[in-house]
Amino acid sequence: MKSDRVTVTLTEEMVVNYEKIFGKQKSLPPSFPMLFYQFIPLPWEYGGAPIHRKQLCFCQKKLVIGETYRCEVTLDRKVKRGKNSFYTQSLIGYDYMGEECFRCVSELAIRLP
């Protein structure tokens, strides 16, 4: 399953807000695109509050303020074990040429009611 592709422009305000929390950055960390989730509606529901277990982020290109990325989230895996569900999903961002710029893979756990 996959979300719609959404355009997200990396703004100076996003970086300033990030730096208010984590301090001044020499360069943006590979995990920075995780902030883009707030702009991407997911076509699936978790059935409970997700707990973030793990994440791996890879940037093939340097993140640039003012750059617009075309982002989508794919649901790579969903497994149900008893009262728990486990999701693996990937946030992928492409530049205007369609080349992959970053990929953030998240593992989530949900305790079902």
Short mmCIF file of N, CA, C and O in Angstrom, two decimals:
data_model
loop_
_atom_site.label_atom_id
_atom_site.label_comp_id
_atom_site.label_asym_id
_atom_site.label_seq_id
_atom_site.Cartn_x
_atom_site.Cartn_y
_atom_site.Cartn_z
N MET A 1 0.85 -1.16 0.00
CA MET A 1 0.00 0.00 0.00
C MET A 1 0.90 1.23 0.00
O MET A 1 1.99 1.21 0.56
N LYS A 2 0.41 2.31 -0.62
CA LYS A 2 1.23 3.50 -0.77
C LYS A 2 0.36 4.75 -0.62
O LYS A 2 -0.79 4.77 -1.05
N SER A 3 0.92 5.80 -0.02
CA SER A 3 0.22 7.08 0.08
C SER A 3 0.28 7.78 -1.27
O SER A 3 1.03 7.39 -2.16
N ASP A 4 -0.51 8.83 -1.40
CA ASP A 4 -0.36 9.70 -2.55
C ASP A 4 0.99 10.39 -2.45
O ASP A 4 1.53 10.57 -1.35
N ARG A 5 1.51 10.81 -3.59
CA ARG A 5 2.76 11.56 -3.59
C ARG A 5 2.44 13.02 -3.28
O ARG A 5 1.57 13.60 -3.91
N VAL A 6 3.12 13.59 -2.30
CA VAL A 6 2.86 14.94 -1.83
C VAL A 6 4.14 15.76 -1.99
O VAL A 6 5.23 15.26 -1.70
N THR A 7 4.01 17.01 -2.43
CA THR A 7 5.19 17.87 -2.51
C THR A 7 5.38 18.60 -1.19
O THR A 7 4.44 19.11 -0.60
N VAL A 8 6.62 18.59 -0.71
CA VAL A 8 6.98 19.27 0.53
C VAL A 8 8.22 20.11 0.24
O VAL A 8 9.22 19.59 -0.25
N THR A 9 8.12 21.40 0.53
CA THR A 9 9.27 22.29 0.36
C THR A 9 9.95 22.47 1.70
O THR A 9 9.30 22.82 2.70
N LEU A 10 11.25 22.21 1.74
CA LEU A 10 12.04 22.38 2.95
C LEU A 10 12.25 23.88 3.16
O LEU A 10 12.87 24.54 2.34
N THR A 11 11.70 24.40 4.26
CA THR A 11 11.77 25.84 4.51
C THR A 11 12.78 26.16 5.61
O THR A 11 13.11 25.29 6.44
N GLU A 12 13.21 27.40 5.62
CA GLU A 12 14.11 27.85 6.67
C GLU A 12 13.42 27.77 8.03
O GLU A 12 14.03 27.44 9.04
N GLU A 13 12.10 28.03 8.06
CA GLU A 13 11.34 27.95 9.30
C GLU A 13 11.39 26.53 9.88
O GLU A 13 11.51 26.36 11.10
N MET A 14 11.31 25.51 9.02
CA MET A 14 11.39 24.13 9.50
C MET A 14 12.74 23.89 10.19
O MET A 14 12.80 23.26 11.25
N VAL A 15 13.80 24.41 9.57
CA VAL A 15 15.15 24.22 10.12
C VAL A 15 15.29 24.98 11.43
O VAL A 15 15.82 24.44 12.42
N VAL A 16 14.81 26.21 11.48
CA VAL A 16 14.89 27.02 12.71
C VAL A 16 14.14 26.32 13.84
O VAL A 16 14.66 26.22 14.96
N ASN A 17 12.94 25.82 13.57
CA ASN A 17 12.17 25.11 14.59
C ASN A 17 12.91 23.87 15.07
O ASN A 17 12.91 23.54 16.26
N TYR A 18 13.52 23.15 14.15
CA TYR A 18 14.31 21.95 14.49
C TYR A 18 15.48 22.34 15.39
O TYR A 18 15.74 21.69 16.41
N GLU A 19 16.17 23.41 15.02
CA GLU A 19 17.35 23.84 15.77
C GLU A 19 16.99 24.39 17.15
O GLU A 19 17.81 24.35 18.06
N LYS A 20 15.78 24.89 17.33
CA LYS A 20 15.33 25.32 18.66
C LYS A 20 15.31 24.15 19.62
O LYS A 20 15.53 24.30 20.81
N ILE A 21 15.04 22.97 19.10
CA ILE A 21 14.97 21.76 19.92
C ILE A 21 16.32 21.08 20.05
O ILE A 21 16.76 20.73 21.13
N PHE A 22 17.02 20.92 18.90
CA PHE A 22 18.23 20.10 18.88
C PHE A 22 19.53 20.89 18.80
O PHE A 22 20.61 20.31 18.75
N GLY A 23 19.43 22.22 18.76
CA GLY A 23 20.64 23.04 18.67
C GLY A 23 21.06 23.28 17.23
O GLY A 23 20.58 22.63 16.30
N LYS A 24 21.98 24.22 17.07
CA LYS A 24 22.48 24.60 15.74
C LYS A 24 23.10 23.39 15.05
O LYS A 24 23.86 22.64 15.65
N GLN A 25 22.78 23.23 13.76
CA GLN A 25 23.26 22.10 12.98
C GLN A 25 24.24 22.58 11.91
O GLN A 25 23.99 23.58 11.25
N LYS A 26 25.33 21.84 11.72
CA LYS A 26 26.24 22.14 10.61
C LYS A 26 25.61 21.71 9.30
O LYS A 26 25.73 22.36 8.28
N SER A 27 24.94 20.58 9.36
CA SER A 27 24.16 20.08 8.21
C SER A 27 22.97 19.31 8.80
O SER A 27 23.01 18.86 9.94
N LEU A 28 21.94 19.17 8.01
CA LEU A 28 20.74 18.49 8.49
C LEU A 28 21.01 16.99 8.57
O LEU A 28 21.60 16.40 7.67
N PRO A 29 20.54 16.35 9.64
CA PRO A 29 20.76 14.92 9.80
C PRO A 29 19.89 14.12 8.84
O PRO A 29 18.85 14.61 8.38
N PRO A 30 20.27 12.88 8.54
CA PRO A 30 19.48 12.04 7.64
C PRO A 30 18.05 11.81 8.13
O PRO A 30 17.15 11.55 7.34
N SER A 31 17.82 11.94 9.43
CA SER A 31 16.48 11.72 9.99
C SER A 31 15.57 12.95 9.84
O SER A 31 14.37 12.86 10.10
N PHE A 32 16.08 14.08 9.39
CA PHE A 32 15.29 15.31 9.28
C PHE A 32 14.01 15.12 8.47
O PHE A 32 12.96 15.64 8.85
N PRO A 33 14.01 14.37 7.35
CA PRO A 33 12.78 14.22 6.57
C PRO A 33 11.62 13.57 7.33
O PRO A 33 10.48 13.65 6.88
N MET A 34 11.88 12.97 8.48
CA MET A 34 10.78 12.41 9.27
C MET A 34 9.75 13.49 9.60
O MET A 34 8.58 13.19 9.79
N LEU A 35 10.17 14.76 9.63
CA LEU A 35 9.24 15.87 9.86
C LEU A 35 8.21 15.98 8.74
O LEU A 35 7.15 16.56 8.93
N PHE A 36 8.52 15.45 7.58
CA PHE A 36 7.62 15.56 6.42
C PHE A 36 6.36 14.71 6.59
O PHE A 36 5.39 14.92 5.88
N TYR A 37 6.39 13.77 7.53
CA TYR A 37 5.20 12.94 7.77
C TYR A 37 3.96 13.79 8.06
O TYR A 37 2.86 13.41 7.73
N GLN A 38 4.15 14.95 8.69
CA GLN A 38 3.02 15.79 9.04
C GLN A 38 2.25 16.29 7.83
O GLN A 38 1.10 16.71 7.95
N PHE A 39 2.85 16.22 6.65
CA PHE A 39 2.21 16.71 5.43
C PHE A 39 1.62 15.59 4.56
O PHE A 39 1.04 15.87 3.51
N ILE A 40 1.79 14.35 4.98
CA ILE A 40 1.42 13.21 4.14
C ILE A 40 0.30 12.40 4.80
O ILE A 40 0.54 11.70 5.80
N PRO A 41 -0.92 12.48 4.25
CA PRO A 41 -2.00 11.63 4.80
C PRO A 41 -1.76 10.16 4.43
O PRO A 41 -1.50 9.85 3.26
N LEU A 42 -1.85 9.31 5.40
CA LEU A 42 -1.64 7.87 5.15
C LEU A 42 -2.98 7.20 4.86
O LEU A 42 -3.97 7.47 5.54
N PRO A 43 -3.02 6.29 3.89
CA PRO A 43 -4.28 5.62 3.54
C PRO A 43 -4.58 4.40 4.42
O PRO A 43 -5.47 3.64 4.12
N TRP A 44 -3.83 4.21 5.49
CA TRP A 44 -4.10 3.10 6.41
C TRP A 44 -4.17 3.65 7.83
O TRP A 44 -3.68 4.71 8.14
N GLU A 45 -4.85 2.86 8.68
CA GLU A 45 -4.97 3.22 10.09
C GLU A 45 -4.30 2.15 10.92
O GLU A 45 -4.24 0.99 10.53
N TYR A 46 -3.81 2.56 12.08
CA TYR A 46 -3.08 1.63 12.93
C TYR A 46 -3.97 0.86 13.90
O TYR A 46 -3.59 -0.20 14.36
N GLY A 47 -5.10 1.40 14.26
CA GLY A 47 -5.97 0.74 15.21
C GLY A 47 -5.56 0.95 16.65
O GLY A 47 -6.04 0.27 17.55
N GLY A 48 -4.64 1.85 16.87
CA GLY A 48 -4.15 2.18 18.21
C GLY A 48 -3.02 3.18 18.08
O GLY A 48 -2.65 3.56 16.98
N ALA A 49 -2.47 3.58 19.21
CA ALA A 49 -1.37 4.55 19.21
C ALA A 49 -0.05 3.84 18.87
O ALA A 49 0.35 2.92 19.58
N PRO A 50 0.61 4.26 17.78
CA PRO A 50 1.87 3.60 17.42
C PRO A 50 3.02 3.98 18.36
O PRO A 50 3.10 5.10 18.84
N ILE A 51 3.86 3.01 18.61
CA ILE A 51 5.09 3.23 19.37
C ILE A 51 6.23 3.04 18.38
O ILE A 51 6.31 2.02 17.68
N HIS A 52 7.10 4.04 18.32
CA HIS A 52 8.22 4.00 17.38
C HIS A 52 9.30 3.09 17.93
O HIS A 52 9.88 3.36 18.97
N ARG A 53 9.59 1.99 17.23
CA ARG A 53 10.58 1.02 17.70
C ARG A 53 11.97 1.32 17.15
O ARG A 53 12.94 1.33 17.88
N LYS A 54 12.05 1.50 15.83
CA LYS A 54 13.35 1.70 15.17
C LYS A 54 13.16 2.60 13.97
O LYS A 54 12.08 2.66 13.39
N GLN A 55 14.26 3.23 13.57
CA GLN A 55 14.24 3.96 12.30
C GLN A 55 15.64 3.96 11.71
O GLN A 55 16.63 4.00 12.44
N LEU A 56 15.68 3.87 10.41
CA LEU A 56 16.92 3.98 9.64
C LEU A 56 16.67 5.02 8.57
O LEU A 56 15.65 4.95 7.86
N CYS A 57 17.56 5.98 8.45
CA CYS A 57 17.39 7.03 7.45
C CYS A 57 18.65 7.14 6.61
O CYS A 57 19.76 7.12 7.14
N PHE A 58 18.45 7.24 5.30
CA PHE A 58 19.55 7.36 4.36
C PHE A 58 19.29 8.54 3.44
O PHE A 58 18.20 8.66 2.88
N CYS A 59 20.27 9.41 3.31
CA CYS A 59 20.16 10.54 2.38
C CYS A 59 21.15 10.30 1.24
O CYS A 59 22.35 10.21 1.47
N GLN A 60 20.63 10.19 0.03
CA GLN A 60 21.49 10.04 -1.12
C GLN A 60 21.99 11.39 -1.60
O GLN A 60 23.01 11.48 -2.27
N LYS A 61 21.24 12.45 -1.27
CA LYS A 61 21.62 13.82 -1.63
C LYS A 61 21.45 14.70 -0.41
O LYS A 61 20.60 14.45 0.44
N LYS A 62 22.23 15.76 -0.34
CA LYS A 62 22.14 16.72 0.77
C LYS A 62 20.80 17.42 0.72
O LYS A 62 20.32 17.82 -0.34
N LEU A 63 20.16 17.57 1.89
CA LEU A 63 18.90 18.30 1.99
C LEU A 63 19.18 19.79 1.86
O LEU A 63 20.13 20.31 2.46
N VAL A 64 18.36 20.49 1.06
CA VAL A 64 18.61 21.89 0.75
C VAL A 64 17.37 22.72 1.06
O VAL A 64 16.26 22.38 0.62
N ILE A 65 17.56 23.81 1.82
CA ILE A 65 16.46 24.74 2.09
C ILE A 65 15.99 25.34 0.77
O ILE A 65 16.80 25.73 -0.07
N GLY A 66 14.68 25.37 0.59
CA GLY A 66 14.09 25.89 -0.64
C GLY A 66 13.80 24.81 -1.67
O GLY A 66 13.06 25.04 -2.62
N GLU A 67 14.35 23.62 -1.48
CA GLU A 67 14.13 22.51 -2.41
C GLU A 67 12.76 21.89 -2.14
O GLU A 67 12.35 21.74 -0.99
N THR A 68 12.07 21.54 -3.20
CA THR A 68 10.79 20.85 -3.07
C THR A 68 10.99 19.38 -3.36
O THR A 68 11.60 19.01 -4.38
N TYR A 69 10.52 18.54 -2.45
CA TYR A 69 10.66 17.09 -2.58
C TYR A 69 9.27 16.49 -2.80
O TYR A 69 8.28 16.93 -2.24
N ARG A 70 9.23 15.48 -3.63
CA ARG A 70 8.00 14.73 -3.86
C ARG A 70 8.09 13.49 -2.97
O ARG A 70 8.95 12.65 -3.18
N CYS A 71 7.21 13.43 -1.98
CA CYS A 71 7.32 12.42 -0.92
C CYS A 71 6.14 11.47 -0.95
O CYS A 71 5.01 11.87 -1.24
N GLU A 72 6.42 10.22 -0.60
CA GLU A 72 5.37 9.22 -0.44
C GLU A 72 5.78 8.26 0.65
O GLU A 72 6.97 8.13 0.97
N VAL A 73 4.79 7.61 1.24
CA VAL A 73 5.03 6.61 2.28
C VAL A 73 4.48 5.28 1.78
O VAL A 73 3.36 5.22 1.29
N THR A 74 5.29 4.24 1.89
CA THR A 74 4.83 2.91 1.52
C THR A 74 4.73 2.05 2.78
O THR A 74 5.57 2.15 3.67
N LEU A 75 3.68 1.25 2.84
CA LEU A 75 3.54 0.28 3.91
C LEU A 75 4.21 -0.99 3.40
O LEU A 75 3.70 -1.67 2.51
N ASP A 76 5.38 -1.27 3.94
CA ASP A 76 6.19 -2.39 3.46
C ASP A 76 5.77 -3.72 4.08
O ASP A 76 5.89 -4.77 3.44
N ARG A 77 5.30 -3.65 5.33
CA ARG A 77 4.97 -4.90 6.03
C ARG A 77 4.03 -4.61 7.18
O ARG A 77 4.19 -3.62 7.89
N LYS A 78 3.05 -5.50 7.37
CA LYS A 78 2.16 -5.44 8.52
C LYS A 78 1.98 -6.86 9.02
O LYS A 78 1.61 -7.76 8.27
N VAL A 79 2.27 -7.05 10.31
CA VAL A 79 2.17 -8.38 10.91
C VAL A 79 1.37 -8.24 12.21
O VAL A 79 1.65 -7.35 13.01
N LYS A 80 0.42 -9.14 12.40
CA LYS A 80 -0.35 -9.15 13.65
C LYS A 80 0.06 -10.38 14.44
O LYS A 80 0.07 -11.49 13.92
N ARG A 81 0.40 -10.15 15.72
CA ARG A 81 0.75 -11.24 16.64
C ARG A 81 -0.01 -11.02 17.94
O ARG A 81 0.33 -10.12 18.70
N GLY A 82 -1.04 -11.82 18.14
CA GLY A 82 -1.85 -11.67 19.34
C GLY A 82 -2.51 -10.30 19.38
O GLY A 82 -3.19 -9.90 18.45
N LYS A 83 -2.27 -9.55 20.46
CA LYS A 83 -2.85 -8.21 20.60
C LYS A 83 -1.91 -7.12 20.10
O LYS A 83 -2.10 -5.95 20.42
N ASN A 84 -0.91 -7.49 19.34
CA ASN A 84 0.05 -6.52 18.82
C ASN A 84 0.08 -6.56 17.29
O ASN A 84 -0.05 -7.62 16.69
N SER A 85 0.26 -5.39 16.72
CA SER A 85 0.52 -5.28 15.28
C SER A 85 1.85 -4.58 15.09
O SER A 85 2.20 -3.67 15.86
N PHE A 86 2.58 -5.01 14.08
CA PHE A 86 3.90 -4.44 13.78
C PHE A 86 3.89 -3.97 12.33
O PHE A 86 3.49 -4.71 11.43
N TYR A 87 4.30 -2.72 12.15
CA TYR A 87 4.32 -2.11 10.82
C TYR A 87 5.75 -1.71 10.46
O TYR A 87 6.49 -1.23 11.31
N THR A 88 6.10 -1.91 9.21
CA THR A 88 7.32 -1.35 8.65
C THR A 88 6.88 -0.47 7.49
O THR A 88 6.16 -0.93 6.59
N GLN A 89 7.28 0.80 7.53
CA GLN A 89 6.89 1.72 6.47
C GLN A 89 8.08 2.58 6.09
O GLN A 89 8.99 2.80 6.89
N SER A 90 8.07 3.04 4.84
CA SER A 90 9.17 3.84 4.31
C SER A 90 8.67 5.17 3.79
O SER A 90 7.70 5.22 3.02
N LEU A 91 9.33 6.23 4.22
CA LEU A 91 9.11 7.57 3.69
C LEU A 91 10.21 7.81 2.66
O LEU A 91 11.40 7.72 2.98
N ILE A 92 9.80 8.07 1.42
CA ILE A 92 10.76 8.24 0.32
C ILE A 92 10.55 9.61 -0.30
O ILE A 92 9.42 10.01 -0.55
N GLY A 93 11.65 10.32 -0.52
CA GLY A 93 11.58 11.65 -1.13
C GLY A 93 12.38 11.70 -2.42
O GLY A 93 13.51 11.19 -2.48
N TYR A 94 11.78 12.31 -3.43
CA TYR A 94 12.41 12.43 -4.76
C TYR A 94 12.60 13.90 -5.11
O TYR A 94 11.80 14.75 -4.69
N ASP A 95 13.61 14.21 -5.90
CA ASP A 95 13.79 15.58 -6.37
C ASP A 95 12.95 15.80 -7.63
O ASP A 95 12.22 14.91 -8.06
N TYR A 96 13.06 17.00 -8.21
CA TYR A 96 12.25 17.34 -9.39
C TYR A 96 12.58 16.48 -10.60
O TYR A 96 11.79 16.38 -11.54
N MET A 97 13.74 15.84 -10.61
CA MET A 97 14.14 14.96 -11.71
C MET A 97 13.65 13.52 -11.50
O MET A 97 13.85 12.68 -12.35
N GLY A 98 13.04 13.27 -10.34
CA GLY A 98 12.55 11.93 -10.03
C GLY A 98 13.58 11.02 -9.40
O GLY A 98 13.34 9.83 -9.22
N GLU A 99 14.73 11.58 -9.02
CA GLU A 99 15.77 10.77 -8.37
C GLU A 99 15.53 10.73 -6.87
O GLU A 99 15.17 11.74 -6.25
N GLU A 100 15.74 9.56 -6.28
CA GLU A 100 15.54 9.41 -4.83
C GLU A 100 16.59 10.22 -4.08
O GLU A 100 17.78 10.10 -4.35
N CYS A 101 16.12 11.04 -3.14
CA CYS A 101 17.01 11.87 -2.32
C CYS A 101 17.18 11.31 -0.92
O CYS A 101 18.24 11.45 -0.32
N PHE A 102 16.12 10.72 -0.37
CA PHE A 102 16.19 10.15 0.97
C PHE A 102 15.17 9.03 1.12
O PHE A 102 14.21 8.94 0.38
N ARG A 103 15.45 8.18 2.11
CA ARG A 103 14.56 7.08 2.48
C ARG A 103 14.67 6.88 3.98
O ARG A 103 15.77 6.70 4.50
N CYS A 104 13.53 6.95 4.66
CA CYS A 104 13.46 6.74 6.10
C CYS A 104 12.55 5.55 6.36
O CYS A 104 11.37 5.58 6.01
N VAL A 105 13.11 4.51 6.95
CA VAL A 105 12.36 3.29 7.23
C VAL A 105 12.05 3.25 8.73
O VAL A 105 12.96 3.38 9.55
N SER A 106 10.77 3.12 9.05
CA SER A 106 10.32 3.11 10.45
C SER A 106 9.68 1.77 10.78
O SER A 106 8.95 1.21 9.97
N GLU A 107 9.96 1.29 11.98
CA GLU A 107 9.28 0.13 12.52
C GLU A 107 8.42 0.60 13.68
O GLU A 107 8.92 1.26 14.60
N LEU A 108 7.15 0.26 13.63
CA LEU A 108 6.19 0.69 14.64
C LEU A 108 5.52 -0.53 15.27
O LEU A 108 5.33 -1.55 14.60
N ALA A 109 5.16 -0.38 16.53
CA ALA A 109 4.41 -1.43 17.24
C ALA A 109 3.13 -0.80 17.76
O ALA A 109 3.15 0.35 18.23
N ILE A 110 2.03 -1.53 17.67
CA ILE A 110 0.74 -1.05 18.14
C ILE A 110 0.13 -2.13 19.03
O ILE A 110 0.03 -3.28 18.63
N ARG A 111 -0.26 -1.73 20.23
CA ARG A 111 -0.98 -2.65 21.13
C ARG A 111 -2.47 -2.44 20.86
O ARG A 111 -3.01 -1.35 21.03
N LEU A 112 -3.13 -3.49 20.39
CA LEU A 112 -4.54 -3.41 20.04
C LEU A 112 -5.43 -3.58 21.27
O LEU A 112 -5.07 -4.29 22.20
N PRO A 113 -6.60 -2.92 21.28
CA PRO A 113 -7.50 -3.01 22.44
C PRO A 113 -8.07 -4.42 22.59
O PRO A 113 -8.12 -5.21 21.73
#
